[in-house]
Amino acid sequence: MTTFTGGREGSGRRFAVVAARFNEIVTAKLVDGATAGLAKHGVAEGDVDVVWVPGAFEIPLVAARLAGSGGYDAVICLGAVIRGETGHFDLVANEAARGIARASLETGVPLIFEVLATDDLAQAEARAGGAHGNKGWAAAEAALEMAGLLERLPAVETTGR
Ligand code: INI
């Protein structure tokens, strides 16, 4: 039996962070958490690119571009969709999730989904450095683990066509 695990070694790896500016009071803290988490695990500052987009709805397109560039081991997607602020909460949150998942499967690059979807600002803040920790940090650790895991798994077979 062989067991595969990812580990969290960051040295020599490159990561992109895509962050939504909407609800920046929350997402800026998620970015801080993610970049601190990457640094803690040995990722060099120069090996992290942070890209800001207007809102969570725009994350998938930019994440797909970055993942498709071949320049990153994983792309961390950060946003905060807050139900109290919008009638189209479900649309924005669902499309962000769907688009990020699709981009990950199509590119074969781990895209980490940390778009908070909460009822109110307090719940979001609790997950961005508050009582529930910083989900940006958790996203960084998921990115490191997935990067390591994909490196260890058998490569995708190509037909050569
Ligand atoms: N974008 C968010 O990231 N969070 C939200 O809570 C939000 N609300 O409340 O509407 C939101 N909307 C903007 C959306 O992501 C797009 O930027 C916009 O629709 C333009 O395409």
PDB file of N, CA and C in Angstrom, residues 3-63:
ATOM      1  N   THR A   3       0.738   5.381   0.586  1.00  0.00           N
ATOM      2  CA  THR A   3      -0.075   6.509   1.048  1.00  0.00           C
ATOM      3  C   THR A   3       0.569   7.805   0.566  1.00  0.00           C
ATOM      4  N   PHE A   4      -0.214   8.634  -0.059  1.00  0.00           N
ATOM      5  CA  PHE A   4       0.294   9.911  -0.549  1.00  0.00           C
ATOM      6  C   PHE A   4      -0.206  11.045   0.344  1.00  0.00           C
ATOM      7  N   THR A   5       0.702  11.897   0.749  1.00  0.00           N
ATOM      8  CA  THR A   5       0.297  13.109   1.476  1.00  0.00           C
ATOM      9  C   THR A   5       1.076  14.285   0.903  1.00  0.00           C
ATOM     10  N   GLY A   6       0.591  15.480   1.174  1.00  0.00           N
ATOM     11  CA  GLY A   6       1.172  16.653   0.524  1.00  0.00           C
ATOM     12  C   GLY A   6       2.363  17.264   1.230  1.00  0.00           C
ATOM     13  N   GLY A   7       2.329  17.306   2.550  1.00  0.00           N
ATOM     14  CA  GLY A   7       3.353  18.069   3.263  1.00  0.00           C
ATOM     15  C   GLY A   7       3.114  19.561   3.068  1.00  0.00           C
ATOM     16  N   ARG A   8       3.965  20.369   3.660  1.00  0.00           N
ATOM     17  CA  ARG A   8       3.751  21.818   3.557  1.00  0.00           C
ATOM     18  C   ARG A   8       5.031  22.580   3.231  1.00  0.00           C
ATOM     19  N   GLU A   9       5.984  21.917   2.604  1.00  0.00           N
ATOM     20  CA  GLU A   9       7.235  22.620   2.329  1.00  0.00           C
ATOM     21  C   GLU A   9       7.011  23.685   1.243  1.00  0.00           C
ATOM     22  N   GLY A  10       7.488  24.894   1.510  1.00  0.00           N
ATOM     23  CA  GLY A  10       7.201  26.000   0.593  1.00  0.00           C
ATOM     24  C   GLY A  10       8.391  26.499  -0.185  1.00  0.00           C
ATOM     25  N   SER A  11       9.596  26.139   0.243  1.00  0.00           N
ATOM     26  CA  SER A  11      10.791  26.666  -0.402  1.00  0.00           C
ATOM     27  C   SER A  11      10.832  26.315  -1.896  1.00  0.00           C
ATOM     28  N   GLY A  12      11.063  27.303  -2.726  1.00  0.00           N
ATOM     29  CA  GLY A  12      11.181  27.074  -4.166  1.00  0.00           C
ATOM     30  C   GLY A  12       9.845  27.038  -4.894  1.00  0.00           C
ATOM     31  N   ARG A  13       8.759  27.107  -4.180  1.00  0.00           N
ATOM     32  CA  ARG A  13       7.449  27.093  -4.838  1.00  0.00           C
ATOM     33  C   ARG A  13       6.950  28.507  -5.089  1.00  0.00           C
ATOM     34  N   ARG A  14       6.082  28.614  -6.122  1.00  0.00           N
ATOM     35  CA  ARG A  14       5.500  29.923  -6.466  1.00  0.00           C
ATOM     36  C   ARG A  14       3.980  29.865  -6.323  1.00  0.00           C
ATOM     37  N   PHE A  15       3.438  30.942  -5.780  1.00  0.00           N
ATOM     38  CA  PHE A  15       1.989  30.996  -5.555  1.00  0.00           C
ATOM     39  C   PHE A  15       1.426  32.340  -6.004  1.00  0.00           C
ATOM     40  N   ALA A  16       0.172  32.299  -6.463  1.00  0.00           N
ATOM     41  CA  ALA A  16      -0.559  33.536  -6.718  1.00  0.00           C
ATOM     42  C   ALA A  16      -1.731  33.601  -5.752  1.00  0.00           C
ATOM     43  N   VAL A  17      -2.029  34.811  -5.339  1.00  0.00           N
ATOM     44  CA  VAL A  17      -3.211  35.071  -4.504  1.00  0.00           C
ATOM     45  C   VAL A  17      -4.119  35.997  -5.298  1.00  0.00           C
ATOM     46  N   VAL A  18      -5.360  35.593  -5.508  1.00  0.00           N
ATOM     47  CA  VAL A  18      -6.346  36.467  -6.163  1.00  0.00           C
ATOM     48  C   VAL A  18      -7.334  36.897  -5.096  1.00  0.00           C
ATOM     49  N   ALA A  19      -7.458  38.195  -4.905  1.00  0.00           N
ATOM     50  CA  ALA A  19      -8.308  38.702  -3.824  1.00  0.00           C
ATOM     51  C   ALA A  19      -9.330  39.691  -4.356  1.00  0.00           C
ATOM     52  N   ALA A  20     -10.546  39.575  -3.866  1.00  0.00           N
ATOM     53  CA  ALA A  20     -11.615  40.506  -4.245  1.00  0.00           C
ATOM     54  C   ALA A  20     -11.543  41.756  -3.366  1.00  0.00           C
ATOM     55  N   ARG A  21     -11.652  42.922  -4.023  1.00  0.00           N
ATOM     56  CA  ARG A  21     -11.606  44.185  -3.271  1.00  0.00           C
ATOM     57  C   ARG A  21     -12.931  44.456  -2.544  1.00  0.00           C
ATOM     58  N   PHE A  22     -14.022  43.908  -3.041  1.00  0.00           N
ATOM     59  CA  PHE A  22     -15.318  44.061  -2.372  1.00  0.00           C
ATOM     60  C   PHE A  22     -15.183  43.525  -0.941  1.00  0.00           C
ATOM     61  N   ASN A  23     -15.664  44.299   0.027  1.00  0.00           N
ATOM     62  CA  ASN A  23     -15.477  43.940   1.446  1.00  0.00           C
ATOM     63  C   ASN A  23     -13.990  43.843   1.793  1.00  0.00           C
ATOM     64  N   GLU A  24     -13.249  44.837   1.328  1.00  0.00           N
ATOM     65  CA  GLU A  24     -11.793  44.824   1.511  1.00  0.00           C
ATOM     66  C   GLU A  24     -11.380  44.803   2.983  1.00  0.00           C
ATOM     67  N   ILE A  25     -12.231  45.329   3.835  1.00  0.00           N
ATOM     68  CA  ILE A  25     -11.903  45.309   5.274  1.00  0.00           C
ATOM     69  C   ILE A  25     -11.689  43.868   5.751  1.00  0.00           C
ATOM     70  N   VAL A  26     -12.364  42.948   5.094  1.00  0.00           N
ATOM     71  CA  VAL A  26     -12.201  41.520   5.406  1.00  0.00           C
ATOM     72  C   VAL A  26     -11.119  40.896   4.529  1.00  0.00           C
ATOM     73  N   THR A  27     -11.185  41.155   3.234  1.00  0.00           N
ATOM     74  CA  THR A  27     -10.299  40.420   2.325  1.00  0.00           C
ATOM     75  C   THR A  27      -8.825  40.826   2.498  1.00  0.00           C
ATOM     76  N   ALA A  28      -8.583  42.081   2.897  1.00  0.00           N
ATOM     77  CA  ALA A  28      -7.184  42.485   3.128  1.00  0.00           C
ATOM     78  C   ALA A  28      -6.578  41.638   4.247  1.00  0.00           C
ATOM     79  N   LYS A  29      -7.405  41.308   5.242  1.00  0.00           N
ATOM     80  CA  LYS A  29      -6.904  40.474   6.346  1.00  0.00           C
ATOM     81  C   LYS A  29      -6.700  39.032   5.886  1.00  0.00           C
ATOM     82  N   LEU A  30      -7.549  38.581   4.983  1.00  0.00           N
ATOM     83  CA  LEU A  30      -7.344  37.232   4.436  1.00  0.00           C
ATOM     84  C   LEU A  30      -6.028  37.175   3.660  1.00  0.00           C
ATOM     85  N   VAL A  31      -5.757  38.238   2.896  1.00  0.00           N
ATOM     86  CA  VAL A  31      -4.495  38.289   2.141  1.00  0.00           C
ATOM     87  C   VAL A  31      -3.314  38.280   3.101  1.00  0.00           C
ATOM     88  N   ASP A  32      -3.413  39.069   4.159  1.00  0.00           N
ATOM     89  CA  ASP A  32      -2.324  39.084   5.159  1.00  0.00           C
ATOM     90  C   ASP A  32      -2.114  37.688   5.738  1.00  0.00           C
ATOM     91  N   GLY A  33      -3.213  37.021   6.041  1.00  0.00           N
ATOM     92  CA  GLY A  33      -3.114  35.668   6.604  1.00  0.00           C
ATOM     93  C   GLY A  33      -2.484  34.700   5.624  1.00  0.00           C
ATOM     94  N   ALA A  34      -2.887  34.801   4.367  1.00  0.00           N
ATOM     95  CA  ALA A  34      -2.350  33.880   3.354  1.00  0.00           C
ATOM     96  C   ALA A  34      -0.862  34.115   3.125  1.00  0.00           C
ATOM     97  N   THR A  35      -0.471  35.365   2.986  1.00  0.00           N
ATOM     98  CA  THR A  35       0.945  35.635   2.701  1.00  0.00           C
ATOM     99  C   THR A  35       1.815  35.290   3.921  1.00  0.00           C
ATOM    100  N   ALA A  36       1.281  35.547   5.112  1.00  0.00           N
ATOM    101  CA  ALA A  36       2.034  35.173   6.321  1.00  0.00           C
ATOM    102  C   ALA A  36       2.166  33.655   6.417  1.00  0.00           C
ATOM    103  N   GLY A  37       1.101  32.951   6.073  1.00  0.00           N
ATOM    104  CA  GLY A  37       1.141  31.484   6.124  1.00  0.00           C
ATOM    105  C   GLY A  37       2.146  30.919   5.138  1.00  0.00           C
ATOM    106  N   LEU A  38       2.182  31.475   3.946  1.00  0.00           N
ATOM    107  CA  LEU A  38       3.154  31.014   2.945  1.00  0.00           C
ATOM    108  C   LEU A  38       4.578  31.282   3.437  1.00  0.00           C
ATOM    109  N   ALA A  39       4.799  32.488   3.940  1.00  0.00           N
ATOM    110  CA  ALA A  39       6.141  32.854   4.418  1.00  0.00           C
ATOM    111  C   ALA A  39       6.584  31.936   5.558  1.00  0.00           C
ATOM    112  N   LYS A  40       5.658  31.645   6.461  1.00  0.00           N
ATOM    113  CA  LYS A  40       5.974  30.790   7.617  1.00  0.00           C
ATOM    114  C   LYS A  40       6.479  29.417   7.163  1.00  0.00           C
ATOM    115  N   HIS A  41       5.973  28.957   6.011  1.00  0.00           N
ATOM    116  CA  HIS A  41       6.363  27.628   5.516  1.00  0.00           C
ATOM    117  C   HIS A  41       7.487  27.702   4.482  1.00  0.00           C
ATOM    118  N   GLY A  42       8.155  28.844   4.406  1.00  0.00           N
ATOM    119  CA  GLY A  42       9.382  28.914   3.614  1.00  0.00           C
ATOM    120  C   GLY A  42       9.256  29.453   2.212  1.00  0.00           C
ATOM    121  N   VAL A  43       8.081  29.977   1.854  1.00  0.00           N
ATOM    122  CA  VAL A  43       7.931  30.557   0.509  1.00  0.00           C
ATOM    123  C   VAL A  43       8.563  31.955   0.512  1.00  0.00           C
ATOM    124  N   ALA A  44       9.428  32.218  -0.461  1.00  0.00           N
ATOM    125  CA  ALA A  44      10.088  33.519  -0.537  1.00  0.00           C
ATOM    126  C   ALA A  44       9.074  34.594  -0.927  1.00  0.00           C
ATOM    127  N   GLU A  45       9.247  35.799  -0.396  1.00  0.00           N
ATOM    128  CA  GLU A  45       8.317  36.895  -0.682  1.00  0.00           C
ATOM    129  C   GLU A  45       8.197  37.134  -2.190  1.00  0.00           C
ATOM    130  N   GLY A  46       9.318  37.031  -2.876  1.00  0.00           N
ATOM    131  CA  GLY A  46       9.328  37.265  -4.325  1.00  0.00           C
ATOM    132  C   GLY A  46       8.658  36.162  -5.123  1.00  0.00           C
ATOM    133  N   ASP A  47       8.309  35.087  -4.480  1.00  0.00           N
ATOM    134  CA  ASP A  47       7.637  33.973  -5.156  1.00  0.00           C
ATOM    135  C   ASP A  47       6.121  33.989  -4.948  1.00  0.00           C
ATOM    136  N   VAL A  48       5.629  35.121  -4.457  1.00  0.00           N
ATOM    137  CA  VAL A  48       4.181  35.270  -4.248  1.00  0.00           C
ATOM    138  C   VAL A  48       3.706  36.510  -5.008  1.00  0.00           C
ATOM    139  N   ASP A  49       2.723  36.327  -5.884  1.00  0.00           N
ATOM    140  CA  ASP A  49       2.099  37.459  -6.579  1.00  0.00           C
ATOM    141  C   ASP A  49       0.680  37.623  -6.057  1.00  0.00           C
ATOM    142  N   VAL A  50       0.312  38.851  -5.724  1.00  0.00           N
ATOM    143  CA  VAL A  50      -1.042  39.140  -5.243  1.00  0.00           C
ATOM    144  C   VAL A  50      -1.760  39.968  -6.305  1.00  0.00           C
ATOM    145  N   VAL A  51      -2.926  39.501  -6.708  1.00  0.00           N
ATOM    146  CA  VAL A  51      -3.698  40.171  -7.759  1.00  0.00           C
ATOM    147  C   VAL A  51      -5.070  40.533  -7.193  1.00  0.00           C
ATOM    148  N   TRP A  52      -5.429  41.807  -7.303  1.00  0.00           N
ATOM    149  CA  TRP A  52      -6.735  42.264  -6.796  1.00  0.00           C
ATOM    150  C   TRP A  52      -7.735  42.363  -7.936  1.00  0.00           C
ATOM    151  N   VAL A  53      -8.952  41.901  -7.678  1.00  0.00           N
ATOM    152  CA  VAL A  53     -10.042  42.020  -8.658  1.00  0.00           C
ATOM    153  C   VAL A  53     -11.203  42.750  -7.971  1.00  0.00           C
ATOM    154  N   PRO A  54     -12.167  43.257  -8.776  1.00  0.00           N
ATOM    155  CA  PRO A  54     -13.232  44.060  -8.150  1.00  0.00           C
ATOM    156  C   PRO A  54     -14.061  43.297  -7.105  1.00  0.00           C
ATOM    157  N   GLY A  55     -14.534  42.107  -7.468  1.00  0.00           N
ATOM    158  CA  GLY A  55     -15.375  41.350  -6.540  1.00  0.00           C
ATOM    159  C   GLY A  55     -15.177  39.859  -6.744  1.00  0.00           C
ATOM    160  N   ALA A  56     -15.844  39.083  -5.915  1.00  0.00           N
ATOM    161  CA  ALA A  56     -15.681  37.626  -5.974  1.00  0.00           C
ATOM    162  C   ALA A  56     -16.086  37.062  -7.334  1.00  0.00           C
ATOM    163  N   PHE A  57     -17.044  37.714  -7.979  1.00  0.00           N
ATOM    164  CA  PHE A  57     -17.498  37.222  -9.281  1.00  0.00           C
ATOM    165  C   PHE A  57     -16.361  37.216 -10.308  1.00  0.00           C
ATOM    166  N   GLU A  58     -15.415  38.136 -10.156  1.00  0.00           N
ATOM    167  CA  GLU A  58     -14.311  38.249 -11.123  1.00  0.00           C
ATOM    168  C   GLU A  58     -13.144  37.315 -10.812  1.00  0.00           C
ATOM    169  N   ILE A  59     -13.193  36.638  -9.677  1.00  0.00           N
ATOM    170  CA  ILE A  59     -12.047  35.799  -9.295  1.00  0.00           C
ATOM    171  C   ILE A  59     -11.777  34.680 -10.313  1.00  0.00           C
ATOM    172  N   PRO A  60     -12.796  33.935 -10.759  1.00  0.00           N
ATOM    173  CA  PRO A  60     -12.497  32.767 -11.608  1.00  0.00           C
ATOM    174  C   PRO A  60     -11.721  33.094 -12.884  1.00  0.00           C
ATOM    175  N   LEU A  61     -12.084  34.151 -13.570  1.00  0.00           N
ATOM    176  CA  LEU A  61     -11.393  34.480 -14.825  1.00  0.00           C
ATOM    177  C   LEU A  61      -9.908  34.745 -14.581  1.00  0.00           C
ATOM    178  N   VAL A  62      -9.643  35.537 -13.565  1.00  0.00           N
ATOM    179  CA  VAL A  62      -8.241  35.892 -13.293  1.00  0.00           C
ATOM    180  C   VAL A  62      -7.478  34.680 -12.740  1.00  0.00           C
ATOM    181  N   ALA A  63      -8.138  33.908 -11.899  1.00  0.00           N
ATOM    182  CA  ALA A  63      -7.489  32.706 -11.362  1.00  0.00           C
ATOM    183  C   ALA A  63      -7.175  31.721 -12.484  1.00  0.00           C
TER     184      ALA A  63
END
